[in-house]
mmCIF file of C-alpha atoms in Angstrom:
data_model
loop_
_atom_site.group_PDB
_atom_site.id
_atom_site.type_symbol
_atom_site.label_atom_id
_atom_site.label_comp_id
_atom_site.label_asym_id
_atom_site.label_seq_id
_atom_site.Cartn_x
_atom_site.Cartn_y
_atom_site.Cartn_z
ATOM 1 C CA MET A 125 -2.182 21.911 -42.140
ATOM 2 C CA ARG A 126 -4.701 19.829 -40.706
ATOM 3 C CA ASN A 127 -7.119 20.982 -38.022
ATOM 4 C CA ILE A 128 -5.737 20.935 -34.506
ATOM 5 C CA ASP A 129 -7.777 21.264 -31.309
ATOM 6 C CA ALA A 130 -5.016 23.145 -29.399
ATOM 7 C CA ASN A 131 -3.913 26.484 -28.501
ATOM 8 C CA VAL A 132 -0.410 27.357 -30.150
ATOM 9 C CA LEU A 133 1.559 29.837 -28.300
ATOM 10 C CA PHE A 134 4.511 31.729 -29.712
ATOM 11 C CA LEU A 135 6.967 33.121 -26.982
ATOM 12 C CA ASP A 136 9.239 35.212 -28.870
ATOM 13 C CA ASP A 137 10.503 38.698 -28.511
ATOM 14 C CA VAL A 138 10.253 39.452 -32.295
ATOM 15 C CA GLU A 139 6.889 39.108 -33.676
ATOM 16 C CA GLY A 140 8.125 39.402 -37.297
ATOM 17 C CA ALA A 141 10.192 36.250 -37.012
ATOM 18 C CA ILE A 142 6.907 34.009 -36.669
ATOM 19 C CA THR A 143 4.359 35.968 -38.808
ATOM 20 C CA ALA A 144 4.597 33.564 -41.670
ATOM 21 C CA ILE A 145 4.080 30.551 -39.397
ATOM 22 C CA ALA A 146 1.307 32.296 -37.648
ATOM 23 C CA ASP A 147 -0.305 32.990 -41.002
ATOM 24 C CA ASP A 148 -0.018 29.372 -42.214
ATOM 25 C CA ILE A 149 -1.600 27.854 -39.122
ATOM 26 C CA ASP A 150 -4.334 30.607 -38.623
ATOM 27 C CA GLY A 151 -7.723 28.871 -38.947
ATOM 28 C CA CYS A 152 -6.268 25.355 -38.430
ATOM 29 C CA VAL A 153 -5.707 25.586 -34.672
ATOM 30 C CA THR A 154 -8.016 26.716 -31.853
ATOM 31 C CA GLN A 155 -6.165 29.868 -31.476
ATOM 32 C CA SER A 156 -2.628 31.208 -32.089
ATOM 33 C CA VAL A 157 -1.457 33.636 -29.572
ATOM 34 C CA PHE A 158 1.841 35.677 -29.596
ATOM 35 C CA PHE A 159 3.580 36.746 -26.367
ATOM 36 C CA ASP A 160 6.804 38.898 -26.236
ATOM 37 C CA ASN A 161 6.607 38.669 -22.635
ATOM 38 C CA PRO A 162 7.232 35.203 -21.341
ATOM 39 C CA THR A 163 5.427 35.901 -17.944
ATOM 40 C CA GLN A 164 2.308 36.700 -19.893
ATOM 41 C CA GLY A 165 2.661 33.563 -21.796
ATOM 42 C CA ILE A 166 3.021 31.542 -18.537
ATOM 43 C CA GLU A 167 -0.076 33.251 -17.191
ATOM 44 C CA PHE A 168 -1.984 32.234 -20.174
ATOM 45 C CA LEU A 169 -0.940 28.636 -19.959
ATOM 46 C CA LYS A 170 -1.976 28.541 -16.257
ATOM 47 C CA GLU A 171 -5.286 30.192 -16.951
ATOM 48 C CA ASN A 172 -5.907 27.654 -20.023
ATOM 49 C CA LYS A 173 -4.359 24.644 -18.387
ATOM 50 C CA SER A 174 -7.594 22.584 -19.106
ATOM 51 C CA ASP A 175 -7.032 23.217 -22.976
ATOM 52 C CA ASN A 176 -4.625 21.323 -25.287
ATOM 53 C CA ASN A 177 -1.631 23.757 -25.528
ATOM 54 C CA ILE A 178 1.536 23.631 -27.669
ATOM 55 C CA VAL A 179 4.307 26.177 -27.183
ATOM 56 C CA LEU A 180 6.903 27.510 -29.701
ATOM 57 C CA LEU A 181 9.459 29.106 -27.554
ATOM 58 C CA ASP A 182 12.347 31.294 -28.518
ATOM 59 C CA TRP A 183 15.409 29.877 -26.855
ATOM 60 C CA ARG A 184 17.094 33.291 -26.347
ATOM 61 C CA PHE A 185 15.106 36.442 -26.036
ATOM 62 C CA SER A 186 17.409 39.050 -27.409
ATOM 63 C CA GLN A 187 15.849 42.068 -25.679
ATOM 64 C CA ASN A 188 15.076 40.846 -22.234
ATOM 65 C CA ASN A 189 18.062 38.553 -21.914
ATOM 66 C CA VAL A 190 15.656 35.787 -20.824
ATOM 67 C CA CYS A 191 16.751 32.304 -21.506
ATOM 68 C CA GLY A 192 14.521 29.559 -22.811
ATOM 69 C CA ASP A 193 15.611 27.059 -20.093
ATOM 70 C CA LYS A 194 13.957 28.931 -17.249
ATOM 71 C CA ILE A 195 10.741 29.202 -19.288
ATOM 72 C CA LEU A 196 10.886 25.637 -20.116
ATOM 73 C CA VAL A 197 10.884 24.681 -16.560
ATOM 74 C CA ASP A 198 8.176 27.022 -15.698
ATOM 75 C CA ILE A 199 5.888 25.303 -18.494
ATOM 76 C CA HIS A 200 6.880 21.942 -17.177
ATOM 77 C CA ASN A 201 5.698 22.974 -13.788
ATOM 78 C CA ILE A 202 2.333 23.964 -15.036
ATOM 79 C CA SER A 203 1.758 20.580 -16.847
ATOM 80 C CA ILE A 204 4.153 17.860 -18.157
ATOM 81 C CA ASN A 205 1.619 17.349 -20.959
ATOM 82 C CA ILE A 206 2.477 20.726 -22.881
ATOM 83 C CA PRO A 207 4.940 19.980 -25.683
ATOM 84 C CA VAL A 208 7.404 22.819 -26.193
ATOM 85 C CA ILE A 209 8.905 23.290 -29.522
ATOM 86 C CA ILE A 210 12.194 25.403 -29.089
ATOM 87 C CA PHE A 211 13.303 27.853 -31.833
ATOM 88 C CA THR A 212 16.782 28.940 -31.913
ATOM 89 C CA GLY A 213 18.848 31.312 -34.251
ATOM 90 C CA GLN A 214 22.046 30.312 -32.724
ATOM 91 C CA ALA A 215 24.302 27.245 -32.929
ATOM 92 C CA ILE A 216 23.394 24.953 -30.166
ATOM 93 C CA ASP A 217 26.106 23.635 -27.832
ATOM 94 C CA VAL A 218 26.161 20.503 -25.691
ATOM 95 C CA GLU A 219 25.216 22.321 -22.475
ATOM 96 C CA ALA A 220 22.172 24.067 -24.198
ATOM 97 C CA THR A 221 21.043 20.873 -25.592
ATOM 98 C CA LYS A 222 21.216 19.168 -22.275
ATOM 99 C CA LYS A 223 19.037 22.035 -20.807
ATOM 100 C CA MET A 224 16.515 21.783 -23.484
ATOM 101 C CA PHE A 225 16.043 18.011 -23.271
ATOM 102 C CA ASN A 226 16.216 17.826 -19.453
ATOM 103 C CA GLY A 227 13.579 20.397 -19.542
ATOM 104 C CA HIS A 228 11.521 17.828 -21.589
ATOM 105 C CA ALA A 229 11.643 19.937 -24.815
ATOM 106 C CA PHE A 230 9.575 18.191 -27.515
ATOM 107 C CA ALA A 231 11.678 19.260 -30.515
ATOM 108 C CA CYS A 232 14.317 21.916 -31.548
ATOM 109 C CA LEU A 233 14.053 23.832 -34.783
ATOM 110 C CA PRO A 234 16.376 26.517 -36.372
ATOM 111 C CA LYS A 235 14.805 29.795 -36.906
ATOM 112 C CA THR A 236 15.783 29.348 -40.539
ATOM 113 C CA CYS A 237 13.428 26.259 -41.073
ATOM 114 C CA SER A 238 10.576 26.325 -43.510
ATOM 115 C CA THR A 239 6.973 26.945 -42.264
ATOM 116 C CA GLU A 240 6.297 23.302 -43.510
ATOM 117 C CA GLU A 241 8.759 22.170 -41.062
ATOM 118 C CA VAL A 242 7.257 23.925 -38.320
ATOM 119 C CA THR A 243 3.738 22.894 -39.099
ATOM 120 C CA LYS A 244 4.798 19.259 -39.356
ATOM 121 C CA LYS A 245 6.122 19.502 -35.807
ATOM 122 C CA ILE A 246 3.084 21.166 -34.435
ATOM 123 C CA GLU A 247 1.102 18.298 -35.934
ATOM 124 C CA GLU A 248 3.519 15.756 -34.222
ATOM 125 C CA ALA A 249 3.232 17.574 -31.059
ATOM 126 C CA TYR A 250 -0.514 17.467 -31.298
ATOM 127 C CA ASP A 251 -0.435 13.772 -32.009
ATOM 128 C CA THR A 252 1.527 13.287 -28.872
ATOM 129 C CA ILE A 253 -1.098 15.031 -26.757
ATOM 130 C CA ILE A 254 -4.168 13.132 -28.268
ATOM 131 C CA SER A 255 -2.456 9.805 -28.019
ATOM 132 C CA ASP A 256 -1.596 10.356 -24.332
ATOM 133 C CA ILE A 257 -4.559 8.983 -22.247
ATOM 134 C CA SER A 258 -3.898 11.597 -19.562
ATOM 135 C CA THR A 259 -5.332 14.212 -21.984
ATOM 136 C CA TYR A 260 -8.783 12.264 -21.895
ATOM 137 C CA VAL A 261 -8.557 11.667 -18.047
ATOM 138 C CA ALA A 262 -8.197 15.532 -17.623
ATOM 139 C CA GLN A 263 -10.874 16.066 -19.970
ATOM 140 C CA TRP A 264 -13.262 13.840 -18.253
ATOM 141 C CA ILE A 265 -12.542 15.408 -14.813
ATOM 142 C CA ASN A 266 -12.939 18.872 -16.141
ATOM 143 C CA ILE A 267 -16.370 18.109 -17.269
ATOM 144 C CA GLN A 268 -17.475 16.674 -13.757
ATOM 145 C CA SER A 269 -19.509 19.249 -11.655
ATOM 146 C CA PRO A 270 -17.324 21.284 -9.296
ATOM 147 C CA GLU A 271 -19.089 19.482 -6.323
ATOM 148 C CA ARG A 272 -18.124 15.992 -7.643
ATOM 149 C CA ARG A 273 -14.624 17.157 -8.409
ATOM 150 C CA ARG A 274 -14.044 18.440 -4.706
ATOM 151 C CA GLU A 275 -15.410 15.397 -2.862
ATOM 152 C CA PRO A 276 -13.472 12.222 -1.812
ATOM 153 C CA TYR A 277 -13.262 10.119 -4.892
ATOM 154 C CA VAL A 278 -10.590 7.293 -4.045
ATOM 155 C CA THR A 279 -8.613 6.243 -1.089
ATOM 156 C CA SER A 280 -5.069 5.182 -2.040
ATOM 157 C CA ALA A 281 -2.284 4.168 0.322
ATOM 158 C CA GLY A 282 -4.224 5.639 3.288
ATOM 159 C CA GLU A 283 -4.999 8.888 1.493
ATOM 160 C CA SER A 284 -8.260 10.075 0.482
ATOM 161 C CA LEU A 285 -8.124 11.805 -3.137
ATOM 162 C CA SER A 286 -10.589 14.068 -4.936
ATOM 163 C CA LEU A 287 -10.818 14.141 -8.722
ATOM 164 C CA ASN A 288 -9.142 17.664 -8.308
ATOM 165 C CA ASP A 289 -6.238 16.037 -6.645
ATOM 166 C CA LEU A 290 -5.914 13.295 -9.426
ATOM 167 C CA LEU A 291 -6.104 16.278 -11.952
ATOM 168 C CA GLU A 292 -3.212 18.072 -10.274
ATOM 169 C CA SER A 293 -1.228 14.823 -10.333
ATOM 170 C CA ILE A 294 -1.759 14.138 -13.972
ATOM 171 C CA HIS A 295 -0.433 17.697 -14.777
ATOM 172 C CA ASN A 296 2.484 17.208 -12.359
ATOM 173 C CA GLY A 297 3.290 13.738 -13.621
ATOM 174 C CA ASP A 298 3.849 12.582 -9.931
ATOM 175 C CA GLU A 299 3.231 9.027 -8.506
ATOM 176 C CA ILE A 300 -0.467 9.568 -8.166
ATOM 177 C CA GLY A 301 -0.781 10.527 -11.675
ATOM 178 C CA LYS A 302 1.169 7.804 -12.983
ATOM 179 C CA GLU A 303 -0.844 5.415 -10.961
ATOM 180 C CA VAL A 304 -4.049 6.659 -12.752
ATOM 181 C CA LYS A 305 -2.425 5.985 -16.075
ATOM 182 C CA ASP A 306 -1.105 2.725 -15.059
ATOM 183 C CA GLY A 307 -4.642 1.713 -13.903
ATOM 184 C CA ILE A 308 -6.245 2.477 -17.084
ATOM 185 C CA ASN A 309 -3.496 0.888 -19.159
ATOM 186 C CA LYS A 310 -4.042 -2.296 -17.128
ATOM 187 C CA LEU A 311 -7.882 -1.999 -17.343
ATOM 188 C CA ALA A 312 -7.458 -1.751 -21.256
ATOM 189 C CA ILE A 313 -5.237 -4.974 -21.108
ATOM 190 C CA GLU A 314 -7.930 -6.787 -19.198
ATOM 191 C CA LEU A 315 -10.703 -5.488 -21.516
ATOM 192 C CA PHE A 316 -8.721 -6.740 -24.509
ATOM 193 C CA MET A 317 -7.702 -10.105 -23.256
ATOM 194 C CA ASN A 318 -10.907 -10.935 -21.587
ATOM 195 C CA LYS A 319 -13.719 -9.546 -23.603
ATOM 196 C CA MET B 1064 -16.893 -30.100 17.568
ATOM 197 C CA PRO B 1065 -13.752 -28.577 15.680
ATOM 198 C CA THR B 1066 -13.063 -24.839 16.027
ATOM 199 C CA LEU B 1067 -11.837 -22.296 13.595
ATOM 200 C CA ASN B 1068 -9.910 -19.699 15.529
ATOM 201 C CA THR B 1069 -9.717 -16.236 13.759
ATOM 202 C CA LEU B 1070 -7.615 -13.104 14.583
ATOM 203 C CA GLN B 1071 -9.004 -9.981 12.924
ATOM 204 C CA ILE B 1072 -6.878 -6.952 12.726
ATOM 205 C CA VAL B 1073 -9.069 -3.806 11.973
ATOM 206 C CA ASP B 1074 -8.252 -0.217 11.741
ATOM 207 C CA ASP B 1075 -11.291 1.707 13.025
ATOM 208 C CA SER B 1076 -9.474 4.600 14.131
ATOM 209 C CA ILE B 1077 -11.399 8.045 13.479
ATOM 210 C CA ILE B 1078 -8.410 10.332 13.021
ATOM 211 C CA GLY B 1079 -6.746 10.288 9.610
ATOM 212 C CA ASN B 1080 -8.298 7.151 8.566
ATOM 213 C CA ASP B 1081 -10.554 7.508 5.408
ATOM 214 C CA LEU B 1082 -11.215 3.972 5.165
ATOM 215 C CA ARG B 1083 -12.600 3.417 8.532
ATOM 216 C CA ASP B 1084 -16.203 2.843 7.537
ATOM 217 C CA PHE B 1085 -14.979 0.595 4.719
ATOM 218 C CA PHE B 1086 -12.725 -1.457 7.167
ATOM 219 C CA ILE B 1087 -15.482 -1.783 9.593
ATOM 220 C CA ASP B 1088 -17.967 -2.975 6.932
ATOM 221 C CA MET B 1089 -15.345 -5.381 5.796
ATOM 222 C CA LYS B 1090 -15.132 -6.765 9.351
ATOM 223 C CA VAL B 1091 -19.012 -7.019 9.556
ATOM 224 C CA GLN B 1092 -19.201 -8.955 6.340
ATOM 225 C CA ALA B 1093 -16.441 -11.135 7.431
ATOM 226 C CA ASP B 1094 -18.288 -11.912 10.781
ATOM 227 C CA SER B 1095 -21.207 -12.770 8.702
ATOM 228 C CA LEU B 1096 -19.334 -15.155 6.428
ATOM 229 C CA LEU B 1097 -17.693 -16.854 9.526
ATOM 230 C CA SER B 1098 -21.220 -17.288 11.086
ATOM 231 C CA GLU B 1099 -22.644 -18.761 7.905
ATOM 232 C CA PHE B 1100 -19.600 -21.173 7.778
ATOM 233 C CA SER B 1101 -20.060 -22.154 11.452
ATOM 234 C CA PHE B 1102 -23.724 -22.844 10.762
ATOM 235 C CA LYS B 1103 -23.273 -24.836 7.437
ATOM 236 C CA LYS B 1104 -20.082 -26.787 8.354
ATOM 237 C CA GLU B 1105 -20.975 -27.396 12.029
ATOM 238 C CA VAL B 1106 -17.646 -25.787 13.248
ATOM 239 C CA ALA B 1107 -17.343 -23.546 16.215
ATOM 240 C CA THR B 1108 -15.657 -20.141 15.463
ATOM 241 C CA SER B 1109 -13.642 -18.295 17.970
ATOM 242 C CA THR B 1110 -12.752 -14.715 16.810
ATOM 243 C CA ILE B 1111 -10.573 -12.156 18.454
ATOM 244 C CA CYS B 1112 -10.739 -8.601 17.107
ATOM 245 C CA PHE B 1113 -7.489 -6.294 17.437
ATOM 246 C CA SER B 1114 -8.692 -2.905 16.568
ATOM 247 C CA THR B 1115 -7.877 0.686 17.720
ATOM 248 C CA ALA B 1116 -9.238 0.250 21.324
ATOM 249 C CA GLU B 1117 -7.067 -2.780 21.862
ATOM 250 C CA SER B 1118 -3.924 -1.370 20.109
ATOM 251 C CA CYS B 1119 -3.930 1.677 22.470
ATOM 252 C CA SER B 1120 -3.287 -0.618 25.633
ATOM 253 C CA ASN B 1121 -2.036 -4.052 24.420
ATOM 254 C CA SER B 1122 0.435 -5.645 22.178
ATOM 255 C CA LEU B 1123 -0.678 -7.883 19.551
ATOM 256 C CA ALA B 1124 1.313 -10.580 21.075
ATOM 257 C CA SER B 1125 -1.006 -10.765 24.045
ATOM 258 C CA TYR B 1126 -3.880 -11.462 21.822
ATOM 259 C CA VAL B 1127 -2.136 -14.002 19.528
ATOM 260 C CA CYS B 1128 -0.438 -15.801 22.350
ATOM 261 C CA GLY B 1129 -1.984 -19.225 22.655
ATOM 262 C CA MET B 1130 -3.831 -19.009 19.391
ATOM 263 C CA ASN B 1131 -0.740 -19.483 17.155
ATOM 264 C CA GLN B 1132 0.089 -22.853 18.850
ATOM 265 C CA ALA B 1133 -2.251 -24.353 16.304
ATOM 266 C CA PRO B 1134 -3.454 -23.366 12.643
ATOM 267 C CA PHE B 1135 -5.583 -20.282 12.485
ATOM 268 C CA LEU B 1136 -7.012 -17.589 10.188
ATOM 269 C CA SER B 1137 -6.204 -14.005 10.287
ATOM 270 C CA LEU B 1138 -8.113 -11.240 8.479
ATOM 271 C CA TRP B 1139 -6.339 -7.859 8.123
ATOM 272 C CA PHE B 1140 -8.380 -4.688 7.273
ATOM 273 C CA ALA B 1141 -5.909 -2.016 7.888
ATOM 274 C CA HIS B 1142 -3.297 0.290 6.377
ATOM 275 C CA GLY B 1143 -0.111 -1.114 5.495
ATOM 276 C CA ASN B 1144 3.163 -0.827 3.363
ATOM 277 C CA ASP B 1145 5.676 -3.279 2.145
ATOM 278 C CA CYS B 1146 7.010 -3.942 5.488
ATOM 279 C CA GLU B 1147 4.498 -2.796 8.029
ATOM 280 C CA LEU B 1148 0.845 -3.095 9.260
ATOM 281 C CA HIS B 1149 -0.762 -0.147 10.919
ATOM 282 C CA VAL B 1150 -3.602 0.274 13.393
ATOM 283 C CA ALA B 1151 -4.588 3.850 14.388
ATOM 284 C CA GLY B 1152 -1.211 5.108 12.903
ATOM 285 C CA ASP B 1153 0.840 2.633 14.879
ATOM 286 C CA ILE B 1154 2.850 -0.232 13.585
ATOM 287 C CA VAL B 1155 1.461 -3.416 14.915
ATOM 288 C CA VAL B 1156 3.212 -5.918 12.740
ATOM 289 C CA ALA B 1157 6.454 -5.203 10.789
ATOM 290 C CA CYS B 1158 9.280 -7.182 9.321
ATOM 291 C CA ASP B 1159 11.144 -6.655 12.443
ATOM 292 C CA LYS B 1160 8.217 -6.663 14.816
ATOM 293 C CA GLU B 1161 5.815 -9.398 15.785
ATOM 294 C CA SER B 1162 6.071 -10.959 12.387
ATOM 295 C CA TYR B 1163 6.985 -14.405 14.175
ATOM 296 C CA LEU B 1164 3.440 -14.249 15.740
ATOM 297 C CA PHE B 1165 1.794 -15.607 12.592
ATOM 298 C CA THR B 1166 3.297 -19.058 12.743
ATOM 299 C CA ASN B 1167 0.759 -21.502 11.658
ATOM 300 C CA GLY B 1168 -1.422 -18.803 10.235
ATOM 301 C CA PHE B 1169 -3.283 -18.100 7.097
ATOM 302 C CA ILE B 1170 -3.541 -14.393 6.552
ATOM 303 C CA TYR B 1171 -6.094 -12.758 4.285
ATOM 304 C CA THR B 1172 -5.975 -9.117 3.809
ATOM 305 C CA PHE B 1173 -7.255 -5.826 2.312
ATOM 306 C CA SER B 1174 -4.229 -3.657 3.132
ATOM 307 C CA CYS B 1175 -1.594 -1.887 0.876
ATOM 308 C CA TYR B 1176 1.586 -3.586 -0.066
ATOM 309 C CA ASN B 1177 1.662 -6.325 2.655
ATOM 310 C CA ALA B 1178 2.112 -9.138 0.224
ATOM 311 C CA GLY B 1179 5.866 -7.868 -0.282
ATOM 312 C CA SER B 1180 8.579 -7.951 2.212
ATOM 313 C CA LEU B 1181 6.226 -8.429 5.135
ATOM 314 C CA ALA B 1182 4.633 -11.609 3.699
ATOM 315 C CA ASP B 1183 8.011 -13.158 2.840
ATOM 316 C CA LYS B 1184 9.280 -12.617 6.327
ATOM 317 C CA MET B 1185 6.215 -14.122 8.027
ATOM 318 C CA LEU B 1186 6.501 -17.165 5.686
ATOM 319 C CA ASN B 1187 10.073 -17.562 6.697
ATOM 320 C CA ASN B 1188 8.703 -17.576 10.377
ATOM 321 C CA GLY B 1189 6.313 -20.268 9.831
ATOM 322 C CA LEU B 1190 3.317 -18.478 8.282
ATOM 323 C CA ILE B 1191 1.322 -21.121 6.047
ATOM 324 C CA THR B 1192 -0.139 -19.009 3.580
ATOM 325 C CA PHE B 1193 -0.709 -15.218 2.544
ATOM 326 C CA ILE B 1194 -3.214 -13.747 0.360
ATOM 327 C CA GLY B 1195 -3.084 -9.888 -0.250
ATOM 328 C CA TYR B 1196 -1.851 -7.053 -2.431
ATOM 329 C CA THR B 1197 1.583 -6.207 -3.602
ATOM 330 C CA CYS B 1198 0.311 -2.813 -4.578
ATOM 331 C CA ALA B 1199 -1.764 -0.127 -2.891
ATOM 332 C CA ALA B 1200 -5.080 -1.660 -2.383
ATOM 333 C CA HIS B 1201 -7.421 1.097 -3.568
ATOM 334 C CA CYS B 1202 -10.969 1.738 -2.821
ATOM 335 C CA PRO B 1203 -13.028 4.027 -5.332
ATOM 336 C CA LEU B 1204 -15.583 5.544 -3.069
ATOM 337 C CA GLN B 1205 -18.250 5.238 -5.795
ATOM 338 C CA CYS B 1206 -18.287 1.482 -5.659
ATOM 339 C CA GLN B 1207 -17.334 0.936 -2.137
ATOM 340 C CA ASP B 1208 -19.868 -1.920 -1.367
ATOM 341 C CA LYS B 1209 -18.991 -3.700 -4.660
ATOM 342 C CA VAL B 1210 -15.262 -3.428 -3.700
ATOM 343 C CA ALA B 1211 -15.802 -4.894 -0.172
ATOM 344 C CA GLU B 1212 -17.937 -7.775 -1.740
ATOM 345 C CA ALA B 1213 -15.146 -8.518 -4.294
ATOM 346 C CA ALA B 1214 -12.319 -8.098 -1.865
ATOM 347 C CA LEU B 1215 -14.073 -10.718 0.486
ATOM 348 C CA SER B 1216 -15.159 -13.150 -2.189
ATOM 349 C CA GLY B 1217 -11.875 -15.114 -1.749
ATOM 350 C CA LEU B 1218 -12.640 -15.592 1.913
ATOM 351 C CA SER B 1219 -16.045 -16.671 0.968
ATOM 352 C CA SER B 1220 -14.851 -19.458 -1.320
ATOM 353 C CA PHE B 1221 -12.163 -20.422 1.376
ATOM 354 C CA LEU B 1222 -14.740 -20.931 3.945
ATOM 355 C CA GLY B 1223 -16.705 -22.791 1.305
ATOM 356 C CA GLY B 1224 -14.051 -25.585 1.195
ATOM 357 C CA GLU B 1225 -11.898 -24.259 -1.704
ATOM 358 C CA THR B 1226 -8.130 -24.320 -1.522
ATOM 359 C CA ALA B 1227 -6.029 -20.980 -1.115
ATOM 360 C CA GLU B 1228 -5.332 -21.242 -4.955
ATOM 361 C CA GLU B 1229 -8.957 -21.406 -5.869
ATOM 362 C CA CYS B 1230 -9.698 -18.601 -3.235
ATOM 363 C CA LEU B 1231 -7.314 -16.318 -5.234
ATOM 364 C CA GLY B 1232 -8.951 -17.398 -8.506
ATOM 365 C CA ASN B 1233 -12.417 -16.530 -7.200
ATOM 366 C CA LEU B 1234 -11.088 -13.247 -5.787
ATOM 367 C CA ARG B 1235 -9.583 -12.512 -9.433
ATOM 368 C CA LYS B 1236 -12.852 -13.345 -10.966
ATOM 369 C CA SER B 1237 -14.709 -10.945 -8.511
ATOM 370 C CA TYR B 1238 -12.441 -8.070 -9.543
ATOM 371 C CA GLN B 1239 -12.655 -9.024 -13.263
ATOM 372 C CA ARG B 1240 -16.352 -8.664 -13.106
ATOM 373 C CA LEU B 1241 -15.919 -5.120 -11.568
ATOM 374 C CA LEU B 1242 -13.461 -4.278 -14.486
ATOM 375 C CA HIS B 1243 -16.296 -5.203 -16.909
ATOM 376 C CA ASP B 1244 -18.948 -3.235 -14.971
ATOM 377 C CA SER B 1245 -19.785 -0.366 -17.184
ATOM 378 C CA THR B 1246 -21.768 1.289 -14.323
ATOM 379 C CA ILE B 1247 -18.495 1.970 -12.749
ATOM 380 C CA ASP B 1248 -16.502 4.942 -14.284
ATOM 381 C CA VAL B 1249 -13.334 4.275 -16.227
ATOM 382 C CA ILE B 1250 -10.918 5.889 -13.582
ATOM 383 C CA SER B 1251 -12.297 3.929 -10.680
ATOM 384 C CA ARG B 1252 -12.099 0.495 -12.823
ATOM 385 C CA GLY B 1253 -8.528 1.643 -13.592
ATOM 386 C CA TYR B 1254 -7.886 1.777 -9.722
ATOM 387 C CA LEU B 1255 -9.544 -1.723 -9.431
ATOM 388 C CA ALA B 1256 -7.278 -2.919 -12.318
ATOM 389 C CA ASN B 1257 -4.203 -2.012 -10.116
ATOM 390 C CA ASN B 1258 -5.786 -3.966 -7.229
ATOM 391 C CA TYR B 1259 -6.382 -6.917 -9.537
ATOM 392 C CA PHE B 1260 -2.977 -7.046 -11.039
ATOM 393 C CA GLY B 1261 -1.428 -6.581 -7.507
ATOM 394 C CA LEU B 1262 -3.126 -9.679 -6.027
ATOM 395 C CA ALA B 1263 -0.875 -12.400 -4.665
ATOM 396 C CA LEU B 1264 -0.777 -15.622 -3.105
ATOM 397 C CA LYS B 1265 2.327 -16.790 -1.324
ATOM 398 C CA GLY B 1266 3.071 -19.998 0.698
ATOM 399 C CA LYS B 1267 1.012 -23.161 0.680
ATOM 400 C CA ARG B 1268 -1.403 -23.075 -2.166
ATOM 401 C CA GLU B 1269 -3.456 -26.150 -1.539
ATOM 402 C CA LEU B 1270 -4.393 -25.074 2.026
ATOM 403 C CA THR B 1271 -7.947 -25.640 2.891
ATOM 404 C CA VAL B 1272 -10.224 -24.508 5.961
ATOM 405 C CA SER B 1273 -10.529 -27.965 7.257
ATOM 406 C CA GLU B 1274 -6.661 -27.725 8.050
ATOM 407 C CA LEU B 1275 -7.255 -24.701 10.139
ATOM 408 C CA CYS B 1276 -9.974 -26.326 12.178
ATOM 409 C CA VAL B 1277 -8.615 -27.761 15.409
#
């Protein structure tokens, strides 16, 4: 597996199920972290929102009777830019599939799949992160001083927005965040076409 | 001596108006361009400003009445949306309010979205030409002065004798210069790219300032 600048989180109630994968990716990712309690995993993501994160999520926790769809929504609410790979040991029906992809799951894998298949999906998820301009906008905002991030930065449609507001919107994927991405794409077009 | 009549609509309200200083600066620079035009072209200029104080006690109609019997210039530095223009949070022009007042006018704006339905409605009511934005007109605060200068560059070329179409071309070039200005950070330039791609000219493209002088 190639080196990946991202945290990989395993949200699963059975650690043994992912041991082989964790061993395989160890040393190639920023850190791999296991959580058998989804709440702690969600807290980790909130605290490390400025990092690149990839989540491997057990669709159905057998002990706590927690379903993946709820966790998927919680992750999406933290940032739309966190790819979630779903693991399932069960046959997936149409309803579950709908919940997964309405919840913006990145991919779905059977628990019986090989470690190569999993690492390949992790690499694909990482490629998605690094090819998204919002990753770099967020990184740039994160390296600005706290003062600069707080002060008014732009006025848009009668509203004054700080860099912190823009960062929040980029994570939320709302209209303001889309406008930032859209503007940078248009800038790129202009720079390409009129060098 | 011919006269250029101008109606400025400027939102200089204090409450909830983060662009107040920017709008005032635009007005000051526009006044300077009009003075320069008057001096160079030997044309008298008569300017009425409708801002917060006026909007509190008067309707726009009482200001425009008399002016719109002949061609005139109107400059808008205020907040807007697809169908409305606001001063001090109140609607002063809308698709269904006062849009008929701009018969015989050439409107040049820095306001959000007004080049959409509102411009179309006014053109149906006899407006000659409209130049403005179909998008939100953003102002990155890092380069506020440069944005004001670019946003008024079209007016400058129009007063210099160029057609409305050439005026839009000049406006585009000014924004392009900002997009290539590496002293401005990328996110700010992204916002300016939205402005640039949202510029619009509607109505008579070959209009010149001499047609507005009466």
